[in-house]
Coordinates of C-alpha atoms in Angstrom, one line a residue:
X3 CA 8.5 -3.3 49.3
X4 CA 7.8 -5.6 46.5
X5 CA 4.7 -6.7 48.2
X6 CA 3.4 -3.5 48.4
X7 CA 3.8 -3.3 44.9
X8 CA 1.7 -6.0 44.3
X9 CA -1.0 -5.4 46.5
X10 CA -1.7 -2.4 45.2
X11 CA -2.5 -3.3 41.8
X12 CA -5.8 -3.6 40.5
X13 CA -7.6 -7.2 41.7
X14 CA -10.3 -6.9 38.2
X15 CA -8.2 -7.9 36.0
X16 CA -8.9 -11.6 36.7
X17 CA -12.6 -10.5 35.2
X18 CA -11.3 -9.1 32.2
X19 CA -9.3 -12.1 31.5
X20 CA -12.3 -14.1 32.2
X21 CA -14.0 -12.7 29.7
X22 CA -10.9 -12.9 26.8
X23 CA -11.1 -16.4 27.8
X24 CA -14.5 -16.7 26.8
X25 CA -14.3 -15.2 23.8
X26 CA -14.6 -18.2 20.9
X27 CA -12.5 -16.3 17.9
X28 CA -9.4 -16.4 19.3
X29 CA -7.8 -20.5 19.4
X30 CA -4.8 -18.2 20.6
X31 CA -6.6 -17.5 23.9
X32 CA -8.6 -20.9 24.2
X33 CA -5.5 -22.9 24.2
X34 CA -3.4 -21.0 26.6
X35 CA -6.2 -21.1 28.9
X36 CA -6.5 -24.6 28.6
X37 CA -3.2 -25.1 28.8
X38 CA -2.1 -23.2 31.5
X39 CA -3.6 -25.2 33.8
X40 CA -1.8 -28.2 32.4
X41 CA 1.8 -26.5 32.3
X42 CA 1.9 -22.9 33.3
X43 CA 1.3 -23.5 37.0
X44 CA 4.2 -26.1 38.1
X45 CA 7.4 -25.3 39.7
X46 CA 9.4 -27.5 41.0
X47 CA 10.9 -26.1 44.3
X48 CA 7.2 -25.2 46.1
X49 CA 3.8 -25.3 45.9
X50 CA 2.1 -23.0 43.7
X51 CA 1.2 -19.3 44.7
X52 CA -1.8 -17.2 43.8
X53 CA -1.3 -14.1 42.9
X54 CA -3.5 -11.0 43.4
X55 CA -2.6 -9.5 40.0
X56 CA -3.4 -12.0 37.5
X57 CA -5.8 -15.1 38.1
X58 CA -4.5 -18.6 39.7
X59 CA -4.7 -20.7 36.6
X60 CA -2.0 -18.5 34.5
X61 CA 0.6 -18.0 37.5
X62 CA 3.7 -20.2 37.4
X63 CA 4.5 -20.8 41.1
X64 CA 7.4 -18.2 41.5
X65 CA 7.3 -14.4 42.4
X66 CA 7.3 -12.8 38.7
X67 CA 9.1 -9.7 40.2
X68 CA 12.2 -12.0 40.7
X69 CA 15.2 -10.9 39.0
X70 CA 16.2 -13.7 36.3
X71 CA 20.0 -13.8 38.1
X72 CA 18.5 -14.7 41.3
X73 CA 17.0 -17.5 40.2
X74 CA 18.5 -21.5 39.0
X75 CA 18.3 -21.9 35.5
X76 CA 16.0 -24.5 35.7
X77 CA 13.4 -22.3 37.4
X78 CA 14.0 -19.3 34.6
X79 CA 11.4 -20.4 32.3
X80 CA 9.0 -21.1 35.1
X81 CA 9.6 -17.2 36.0
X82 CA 9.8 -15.8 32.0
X83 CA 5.9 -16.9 32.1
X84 CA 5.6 -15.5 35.6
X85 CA 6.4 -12.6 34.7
X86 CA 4.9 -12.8 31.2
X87 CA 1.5 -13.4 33.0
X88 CA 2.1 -10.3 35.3
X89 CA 2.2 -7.8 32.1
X90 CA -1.2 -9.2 30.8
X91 CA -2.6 -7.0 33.1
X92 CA -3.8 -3.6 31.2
X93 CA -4.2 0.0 32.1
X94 CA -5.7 3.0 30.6
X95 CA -2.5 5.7 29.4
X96 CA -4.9 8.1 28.2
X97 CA -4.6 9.4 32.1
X98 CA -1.2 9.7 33.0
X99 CA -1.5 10.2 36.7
X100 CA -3.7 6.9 37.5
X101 CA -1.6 3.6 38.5
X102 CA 1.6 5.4 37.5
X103 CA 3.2 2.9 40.1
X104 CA 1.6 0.1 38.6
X105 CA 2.3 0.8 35.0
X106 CA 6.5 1.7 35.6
X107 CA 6.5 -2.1 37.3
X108 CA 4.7 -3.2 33.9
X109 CA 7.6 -1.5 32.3
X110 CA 10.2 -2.6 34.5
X111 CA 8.7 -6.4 33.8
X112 CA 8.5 -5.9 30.3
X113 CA 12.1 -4.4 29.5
X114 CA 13.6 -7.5 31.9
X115 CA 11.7 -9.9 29.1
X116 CA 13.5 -7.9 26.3
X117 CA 16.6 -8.7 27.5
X118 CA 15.8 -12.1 28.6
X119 CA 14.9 -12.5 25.2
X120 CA 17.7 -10.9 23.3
X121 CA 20.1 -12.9 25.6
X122 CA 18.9 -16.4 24.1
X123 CA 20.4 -18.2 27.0
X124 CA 17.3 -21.5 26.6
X125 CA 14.7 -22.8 24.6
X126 CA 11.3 -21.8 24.6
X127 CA 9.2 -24.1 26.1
X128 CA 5.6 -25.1 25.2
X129 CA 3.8 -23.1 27.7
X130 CA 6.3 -20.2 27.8
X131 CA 4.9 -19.6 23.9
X132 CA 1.5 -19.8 24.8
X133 CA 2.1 -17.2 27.5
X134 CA 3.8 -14.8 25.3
X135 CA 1.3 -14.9 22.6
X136 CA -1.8 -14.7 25.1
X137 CA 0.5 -11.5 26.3
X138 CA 0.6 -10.2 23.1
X139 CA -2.9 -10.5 22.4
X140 CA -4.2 -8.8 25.4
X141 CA -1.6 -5.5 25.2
X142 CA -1.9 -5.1 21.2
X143 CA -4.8 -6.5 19.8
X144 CA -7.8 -3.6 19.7
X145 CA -10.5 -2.4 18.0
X146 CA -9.6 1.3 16.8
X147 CA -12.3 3.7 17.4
X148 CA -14.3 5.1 14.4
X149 CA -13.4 9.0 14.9
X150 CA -9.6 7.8 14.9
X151 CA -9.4 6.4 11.5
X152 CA -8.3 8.9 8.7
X153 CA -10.3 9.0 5.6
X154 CA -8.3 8.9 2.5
X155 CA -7.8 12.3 1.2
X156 CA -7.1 13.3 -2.4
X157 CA -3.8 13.6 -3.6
X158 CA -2.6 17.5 -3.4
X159 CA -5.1 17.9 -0.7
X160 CA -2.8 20.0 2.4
X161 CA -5.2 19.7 5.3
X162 CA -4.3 20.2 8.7
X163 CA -6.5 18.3 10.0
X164 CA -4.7 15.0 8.2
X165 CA -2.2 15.0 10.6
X166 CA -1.5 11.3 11.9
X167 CA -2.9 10.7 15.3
X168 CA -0.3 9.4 18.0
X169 CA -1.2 6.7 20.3
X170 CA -0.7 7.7 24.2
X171 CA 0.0 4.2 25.3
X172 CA 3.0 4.4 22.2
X173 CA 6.0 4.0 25.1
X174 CA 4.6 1.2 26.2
X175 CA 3.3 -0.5 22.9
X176 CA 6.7 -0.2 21.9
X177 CA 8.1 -2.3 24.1
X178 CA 5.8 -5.2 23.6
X179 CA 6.4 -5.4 20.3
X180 CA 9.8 -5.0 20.5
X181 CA 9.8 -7.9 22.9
X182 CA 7.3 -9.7 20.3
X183 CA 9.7 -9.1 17.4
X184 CA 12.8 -10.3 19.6
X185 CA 10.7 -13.4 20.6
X186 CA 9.8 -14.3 16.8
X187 CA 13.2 -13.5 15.3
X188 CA 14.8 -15.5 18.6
X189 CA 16.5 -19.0 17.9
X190 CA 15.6 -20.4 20.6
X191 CA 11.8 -20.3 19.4
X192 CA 10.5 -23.9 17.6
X193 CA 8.8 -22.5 14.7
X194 CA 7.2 -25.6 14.8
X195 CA 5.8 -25.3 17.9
X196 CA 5.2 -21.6 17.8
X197 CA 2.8 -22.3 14.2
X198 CA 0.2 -23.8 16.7
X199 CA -0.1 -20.7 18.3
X200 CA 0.8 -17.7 15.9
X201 CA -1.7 -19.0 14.1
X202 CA -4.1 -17.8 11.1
X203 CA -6.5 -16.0 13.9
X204 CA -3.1 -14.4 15.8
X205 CA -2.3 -13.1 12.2
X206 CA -5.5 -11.7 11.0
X207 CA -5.2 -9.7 14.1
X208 CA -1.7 -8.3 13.5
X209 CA -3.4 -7.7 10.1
X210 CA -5.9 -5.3 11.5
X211 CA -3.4 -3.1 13.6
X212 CA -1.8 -2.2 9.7
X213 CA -5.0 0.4 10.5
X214 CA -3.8 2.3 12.8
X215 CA -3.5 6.1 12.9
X216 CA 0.2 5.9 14.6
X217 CA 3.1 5.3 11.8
X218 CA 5.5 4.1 14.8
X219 CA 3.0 1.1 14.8
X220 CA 2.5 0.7 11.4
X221 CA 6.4 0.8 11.3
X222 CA 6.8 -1.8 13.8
X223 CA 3.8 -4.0 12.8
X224 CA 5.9 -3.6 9.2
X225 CA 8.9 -5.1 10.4
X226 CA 6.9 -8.1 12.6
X227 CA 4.8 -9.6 9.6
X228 CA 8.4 -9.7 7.8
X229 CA 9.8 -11.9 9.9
X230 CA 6.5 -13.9 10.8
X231 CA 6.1 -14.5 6.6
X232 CA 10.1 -15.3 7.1
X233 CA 10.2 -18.0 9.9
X234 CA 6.6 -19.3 9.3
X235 CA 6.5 -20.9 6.1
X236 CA 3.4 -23.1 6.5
X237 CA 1.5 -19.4 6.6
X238 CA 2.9 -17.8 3.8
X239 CA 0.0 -18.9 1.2
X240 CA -2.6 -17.6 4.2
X241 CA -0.6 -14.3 4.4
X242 CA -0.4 -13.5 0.8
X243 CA -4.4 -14.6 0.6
X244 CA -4.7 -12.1 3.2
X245 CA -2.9 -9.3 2.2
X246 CA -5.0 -9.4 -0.9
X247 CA -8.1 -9.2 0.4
X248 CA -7.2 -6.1 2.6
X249 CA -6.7 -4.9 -0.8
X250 CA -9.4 -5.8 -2.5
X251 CA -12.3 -4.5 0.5
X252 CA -9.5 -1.4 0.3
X253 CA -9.8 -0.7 -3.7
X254 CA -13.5 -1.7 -4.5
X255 CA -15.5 -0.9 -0.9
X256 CA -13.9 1.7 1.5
X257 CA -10.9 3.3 -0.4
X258 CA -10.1 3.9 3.6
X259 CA -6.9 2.3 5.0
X260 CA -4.1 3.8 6.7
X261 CA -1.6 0.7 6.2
X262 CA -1.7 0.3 2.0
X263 CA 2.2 1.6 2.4
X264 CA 3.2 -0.8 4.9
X265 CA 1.5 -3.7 3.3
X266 CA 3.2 -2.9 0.0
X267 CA 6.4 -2.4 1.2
X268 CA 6.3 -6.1 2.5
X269 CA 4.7 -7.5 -0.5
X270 CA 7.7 -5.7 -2.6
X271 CA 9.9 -7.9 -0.7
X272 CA 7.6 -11.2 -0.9
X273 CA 7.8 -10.4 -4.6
X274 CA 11.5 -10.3 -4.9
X275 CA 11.4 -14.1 -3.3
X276 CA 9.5 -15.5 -5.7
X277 CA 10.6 -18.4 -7.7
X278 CA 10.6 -18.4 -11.8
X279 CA 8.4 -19.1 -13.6
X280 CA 6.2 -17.4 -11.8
X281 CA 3.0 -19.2 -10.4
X282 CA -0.5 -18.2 -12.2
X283 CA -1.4 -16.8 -8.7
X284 CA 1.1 -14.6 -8.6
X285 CA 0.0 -13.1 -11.8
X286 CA -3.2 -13.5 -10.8
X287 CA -2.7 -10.8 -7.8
X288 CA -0.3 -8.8 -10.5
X289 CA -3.8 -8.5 -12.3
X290 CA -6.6 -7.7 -9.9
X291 CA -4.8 -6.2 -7.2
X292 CA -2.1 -4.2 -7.8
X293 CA -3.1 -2.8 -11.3
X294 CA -6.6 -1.6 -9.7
X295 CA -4.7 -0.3 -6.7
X296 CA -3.7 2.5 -9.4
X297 CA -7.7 3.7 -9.1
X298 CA -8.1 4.9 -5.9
X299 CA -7.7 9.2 -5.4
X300 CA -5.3 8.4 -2.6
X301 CA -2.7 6.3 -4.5
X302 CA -0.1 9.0 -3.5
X303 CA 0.1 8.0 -0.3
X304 CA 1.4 4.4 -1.6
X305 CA 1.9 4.6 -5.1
X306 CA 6.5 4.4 -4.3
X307 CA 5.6 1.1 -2.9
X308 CA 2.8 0.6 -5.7
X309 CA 5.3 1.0 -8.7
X310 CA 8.7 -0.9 -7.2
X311 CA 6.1 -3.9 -6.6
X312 CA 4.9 -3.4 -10.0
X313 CA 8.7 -3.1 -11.5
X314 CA 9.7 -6.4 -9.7
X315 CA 6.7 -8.4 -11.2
X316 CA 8.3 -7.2 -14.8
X317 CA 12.0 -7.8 -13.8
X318 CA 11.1 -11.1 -12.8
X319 CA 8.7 -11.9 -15.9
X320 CA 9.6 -9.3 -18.6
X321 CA 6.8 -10.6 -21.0
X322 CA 4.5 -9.1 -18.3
X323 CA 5.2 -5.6 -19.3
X324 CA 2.4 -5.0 -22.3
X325 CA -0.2 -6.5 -19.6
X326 CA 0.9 -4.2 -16.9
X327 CA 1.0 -1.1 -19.8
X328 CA -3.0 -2.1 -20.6
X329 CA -3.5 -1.6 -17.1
X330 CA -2.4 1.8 -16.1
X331 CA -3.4 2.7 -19.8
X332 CA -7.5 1.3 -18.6
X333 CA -7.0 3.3 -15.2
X334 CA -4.9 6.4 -16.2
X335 CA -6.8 9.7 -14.7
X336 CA -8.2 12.2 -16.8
X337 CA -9.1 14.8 -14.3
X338 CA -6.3 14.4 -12.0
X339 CA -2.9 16.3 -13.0
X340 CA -0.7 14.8 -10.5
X341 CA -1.8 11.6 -10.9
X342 CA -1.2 12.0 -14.3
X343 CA 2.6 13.0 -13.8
X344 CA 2.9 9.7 -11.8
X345 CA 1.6 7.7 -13.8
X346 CA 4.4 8.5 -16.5
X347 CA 6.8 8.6 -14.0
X348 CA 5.6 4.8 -13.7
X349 CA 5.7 4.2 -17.6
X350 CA 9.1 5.5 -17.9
X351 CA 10.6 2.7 -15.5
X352 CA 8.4 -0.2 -17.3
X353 CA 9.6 1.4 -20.7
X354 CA 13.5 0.7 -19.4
X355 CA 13.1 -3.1 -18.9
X356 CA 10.3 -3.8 -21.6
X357 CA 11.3 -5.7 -24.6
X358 CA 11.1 -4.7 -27.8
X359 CA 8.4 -7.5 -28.8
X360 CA 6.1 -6.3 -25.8
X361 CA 6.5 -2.9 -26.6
X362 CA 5.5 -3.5 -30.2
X363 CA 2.4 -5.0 -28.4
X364 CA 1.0 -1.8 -26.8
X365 CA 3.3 1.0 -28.6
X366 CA -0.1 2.3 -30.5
X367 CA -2.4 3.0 -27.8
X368 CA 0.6 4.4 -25.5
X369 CA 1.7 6.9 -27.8
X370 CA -1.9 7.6 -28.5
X371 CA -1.9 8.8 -24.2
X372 CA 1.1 10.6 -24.3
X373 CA 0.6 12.2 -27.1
X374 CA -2.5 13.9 -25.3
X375 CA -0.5 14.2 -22.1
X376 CA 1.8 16.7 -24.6
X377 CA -1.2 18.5 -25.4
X378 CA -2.4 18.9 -21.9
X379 CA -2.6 22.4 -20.7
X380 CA -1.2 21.7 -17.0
X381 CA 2.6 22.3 -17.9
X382 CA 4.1 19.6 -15.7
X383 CA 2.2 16.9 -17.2
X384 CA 3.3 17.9 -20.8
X385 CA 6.4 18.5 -19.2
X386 CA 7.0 15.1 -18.0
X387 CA 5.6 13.2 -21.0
X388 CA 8.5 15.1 -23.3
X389 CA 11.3 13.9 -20.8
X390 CA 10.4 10.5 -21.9
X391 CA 12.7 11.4 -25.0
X392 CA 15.1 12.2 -22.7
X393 CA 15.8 8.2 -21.7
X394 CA 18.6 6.7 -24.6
X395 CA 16.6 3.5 -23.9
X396 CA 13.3 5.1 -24.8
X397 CA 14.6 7.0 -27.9
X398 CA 16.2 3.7 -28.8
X399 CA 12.6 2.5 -28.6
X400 CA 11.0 4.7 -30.5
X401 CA 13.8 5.0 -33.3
X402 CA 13.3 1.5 -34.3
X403 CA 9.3 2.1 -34.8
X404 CA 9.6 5.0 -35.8
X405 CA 7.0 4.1 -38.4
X406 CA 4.6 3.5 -36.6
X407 CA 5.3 6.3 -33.2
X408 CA 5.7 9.3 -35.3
X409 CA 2.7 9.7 -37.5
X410 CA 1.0 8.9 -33.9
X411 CA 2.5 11.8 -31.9
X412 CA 3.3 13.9 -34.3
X413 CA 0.1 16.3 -34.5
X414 CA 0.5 16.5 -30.6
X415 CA 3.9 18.0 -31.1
X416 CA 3.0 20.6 -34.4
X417 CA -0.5 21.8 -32.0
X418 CA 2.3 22.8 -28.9
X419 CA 5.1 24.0 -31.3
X420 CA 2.0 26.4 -32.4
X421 CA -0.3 27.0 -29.6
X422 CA 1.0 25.7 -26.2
X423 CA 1.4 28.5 -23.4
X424 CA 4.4 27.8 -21.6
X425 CA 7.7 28.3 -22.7
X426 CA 9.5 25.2 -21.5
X427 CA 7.0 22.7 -22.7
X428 CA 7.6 25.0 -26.1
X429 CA 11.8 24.7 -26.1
X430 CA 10.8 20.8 -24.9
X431 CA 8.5 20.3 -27.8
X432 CA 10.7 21.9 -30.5
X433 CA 13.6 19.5 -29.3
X434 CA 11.8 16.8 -29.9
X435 CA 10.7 17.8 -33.5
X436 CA 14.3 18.4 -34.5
X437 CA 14.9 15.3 -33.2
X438 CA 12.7 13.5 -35.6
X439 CA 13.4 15.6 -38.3
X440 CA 17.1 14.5 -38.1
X441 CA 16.0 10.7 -37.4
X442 CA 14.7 10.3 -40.3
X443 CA 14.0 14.1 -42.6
X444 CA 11.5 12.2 -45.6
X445 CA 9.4 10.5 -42.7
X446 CA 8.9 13.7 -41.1
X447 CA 8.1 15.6 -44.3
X448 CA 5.5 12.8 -44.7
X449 CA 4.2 13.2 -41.3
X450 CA 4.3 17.4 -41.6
X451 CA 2.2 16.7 -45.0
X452 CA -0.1 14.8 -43.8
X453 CA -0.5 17.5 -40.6
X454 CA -1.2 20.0 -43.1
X455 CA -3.9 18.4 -45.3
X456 CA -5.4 17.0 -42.1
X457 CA -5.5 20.5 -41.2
X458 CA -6.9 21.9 -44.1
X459 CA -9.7 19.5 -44.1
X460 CA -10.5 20.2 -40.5
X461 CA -10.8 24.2 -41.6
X462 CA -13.0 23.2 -44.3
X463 CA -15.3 21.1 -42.5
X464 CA -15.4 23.8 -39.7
X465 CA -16.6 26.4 -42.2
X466 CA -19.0 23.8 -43.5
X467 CA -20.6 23.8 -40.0
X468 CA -20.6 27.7 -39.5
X469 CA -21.8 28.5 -42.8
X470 CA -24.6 26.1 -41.8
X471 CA -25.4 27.4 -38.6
X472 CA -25.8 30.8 -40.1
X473 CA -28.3 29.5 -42.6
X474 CA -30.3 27.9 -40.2
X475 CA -30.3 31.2 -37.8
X476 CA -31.2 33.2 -40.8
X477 CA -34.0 30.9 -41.4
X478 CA -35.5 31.1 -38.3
X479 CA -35.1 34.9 -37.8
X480 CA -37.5 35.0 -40.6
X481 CA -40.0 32.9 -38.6
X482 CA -39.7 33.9 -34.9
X483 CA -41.4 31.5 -32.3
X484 CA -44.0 33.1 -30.5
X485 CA -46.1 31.5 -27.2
X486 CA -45.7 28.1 -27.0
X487 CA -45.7 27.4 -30.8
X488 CA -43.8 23.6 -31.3
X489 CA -40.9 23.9 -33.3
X490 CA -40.3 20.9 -36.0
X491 CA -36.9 20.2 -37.2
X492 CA -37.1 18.9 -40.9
X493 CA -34.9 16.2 -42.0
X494 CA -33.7 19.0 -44.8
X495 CA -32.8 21.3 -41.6
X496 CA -30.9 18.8 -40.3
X497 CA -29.0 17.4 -43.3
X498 CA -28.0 21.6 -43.8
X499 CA -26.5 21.2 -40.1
X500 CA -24.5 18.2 -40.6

């Protein structure tokens, strides 16, 4: 029965692993294939076999669909790449009803290597690596097609047509990388060993799959790098390096990426690792990557991950805080409304760990922002930037510079006590007066004053300008242009209008 399994399943695939083989950017591939010849194919009990499924040079000399229990220990490994080999062969699951028999004995193979794996019962040898991560390669590495990959939308937009597409071949993805994840996080693996072959090229490829349309994979893919940057530490700098220039080709070229979540949720938890002081490179990428990541239209789909990466940068180094506030201050959105909500949602949790020397750094040109976020006429954004007073460690904040905050905001909050349309910004902004007024009553006197005669001299200039305008118009009534007669504005004329 077995047998006729195998002879039914497809005899080309020794072409398309052929052609991997040739294929110079992967050392991954060119090693295995050197090596398999060297390692993969002896066994020790018989000559070796050739099988019809995967090409002579990659087959370990025992029948891969050998249960690991009827086999001698010592022959286990020499089947684990047997049967390692067999699942290099690929098939097409966009058509469900070709080589359904074919693809359940993939399955079948690859669920035994899952629990071989999660057993840990021996040590990985040498060639047993190189199989796996020639496996790996062939079943996960792919080019995604250009119609699959979602542009990034604008936050707000509610198109139906964003839905994430789901990969056919999921059921059986999923297995390989749970078997890849197993194998990486197993201790029976020599990371030492393994580093030869989950190498920088094997990693730039995991790298890539972050684009996929499918969140299961970008879940999954999530979880692998983890532990890859955890066990491997000789890669960590080339990781890191890497992340940050799928960032940067991300922020300043394509502003298309369907992994920015993913990526940042792992560099959040590189970030909580780091040592103190901090190194300059980790500022560094503080700096030019994740500051700028606060510019693209789709930062909602990542800006969680965005800010707690942001947060752990401060609660590491607090002095970063008044370079961080610069920053969002040089990117905040002026069009944008929701963005504009984030972004002091994000303010507020710097504002709870800064210090009171950083905040005296950038206090001015903050205030100066919210102050016309209170003004704005979307009511959620004025909305949000008067629940900042509702934080004790803000108030706290702004009581001790009072000084310098209140003359700063305080026309922003006499314009809304006076004008502003909706009635909870209103009862907000009137809270916050009264507030002032009882932190300190002459300052705000000062401040309502000065509000005052900076309001009478805005009148007056105003009707210095109409007045004007009406001179002028009453001068040229007197002269109507005709034809194409030029019209020359005299110095005088213009003096009259300024």
């Amino acid at each position: 029965m077995l047998r006729q399994i195998l002879s039914k399943l497809p005899r080309k695939s020794s072409k398309t692993d052929s052609a991997e083989s040739a294929r110079p950017e992967s050392p991954v591939t060119q090693q295995i294939s050197n090596g398999s010849s060297a390692g993969l194919g002896k066994s020790s009990n018989g000559p070796k076999r050739t099988s019809v499924v995967f090409p002579a040079s990659v087959v370990a000399g025992i029948e891969p669909l050998v249960p690991f229990k009827d086999v001698p220990n010592a022959e286990k490994m020499n089947l684990f790449v047997s049967k390692v080999s067999l699942c290099c062969v690929t098939f097409d699951f966009g058509d469900s009803s070709k080589n359904t028999l074919e693809k359940d004995v993939k399955r079948q193979t690859l669920l035994e290597l899952v629990d071989f794996v999660a057993a840990g019962s021996m040590r990985f040898s040498e060639p047993a690596i190189l199989a796996m991560c020639r496996m790996c390669a062939v079943n996960l590495f792919r080019v995604f097609p250009p119609n699959c990959r979602s542009n990034s939308s604008s936050i707000g937009e509610n198109d139906e047509n964003d839905d994430p597409m789901f990969d056919p071949a999921w059921p059986h993805l999923q297995i390989v990388y749970d078997l890849l994840l197993r194998f990486i996080n197993s201790t029976c693996l020599d990371a030492k060993v393994a580093k030869k072959y989950i190498d920088h090229s094997f990693i730039l490829r995991l790298l890539d799959l972050f684009d996929t349309e499918d969140p299961r994979e970008r879940e999954c893919l999530k979880t692998i790098l983890h532990r890859v940057y955890g066990k491997f530490m000789v890669h960590r700098p080339f990781i890191r390096k890497s992340l940050s220039n799928i960032f940067y080709r991300f922020v300043f070229e394509t502003e298309k990426h369907n992994g920015i979540a993913e990526l940042l949720e792992i560099f959040g938890s590189i970030i909580s690792g780091f040592a103190m002081p901090l190194k300059e490179e980790h500022k560094i990428f503080l700096w030019r990557v994740l500051i700028p990541l606060h510019k693209p239209k789709s930062v909602g789909v990542y800006f969680q991950q965005l800010s707690y990466c942001v947060i752990q940068f401060i609660e590491k180094e607090p002095r970063l805080a008044s370079m961080v506030m610069k920053g969002i201050l040089k990117y905040w959105p002026i069009t944008n409304s929701q963005k504009e909500v984030m972004f002091l949602g994000e303010l507020e949790e710097i504002l709870e760990a800064i210090s009171m020397v950083e905040f005296q750094k950038i206090m001015v040109p903050l205030f100066w922002r919210i102050g016309c976020c209170i003004n704005s006429f979307h009511f959620q954004v004025a909305e949000r930037a008067l629940f900042l007073w509702n934080n004790d460690q803000i108030v706290n904040l702004i009581a001790h510079n009072r000084l310098v905050i209140l003359p700063i905001i305080f026309p922003a909050l006499e314009k809304n006590a006076h004008n502003h349309w909706n009635q909870g910004v209103l009862n907000l902004t009137l809270n916050i007066r009264k507030m002032f007024s009882d932190m300190d009553e002459a300052l705000y006197l000062a401040c309502l004053d000065q509000f005052k005669e900076d309001e009478e001299k805005q009148s007056f200039l105003a009707e210095q300008r109409k007045e004007a305008w009406q001179r002028l118009e009453y001068a040229a009534s007197l002269k109507p242009v005709t034809g194409n007669t030029a019209v020359l504005v005299t110095p005088l004329a213009t003096s009259i209008a300024c």
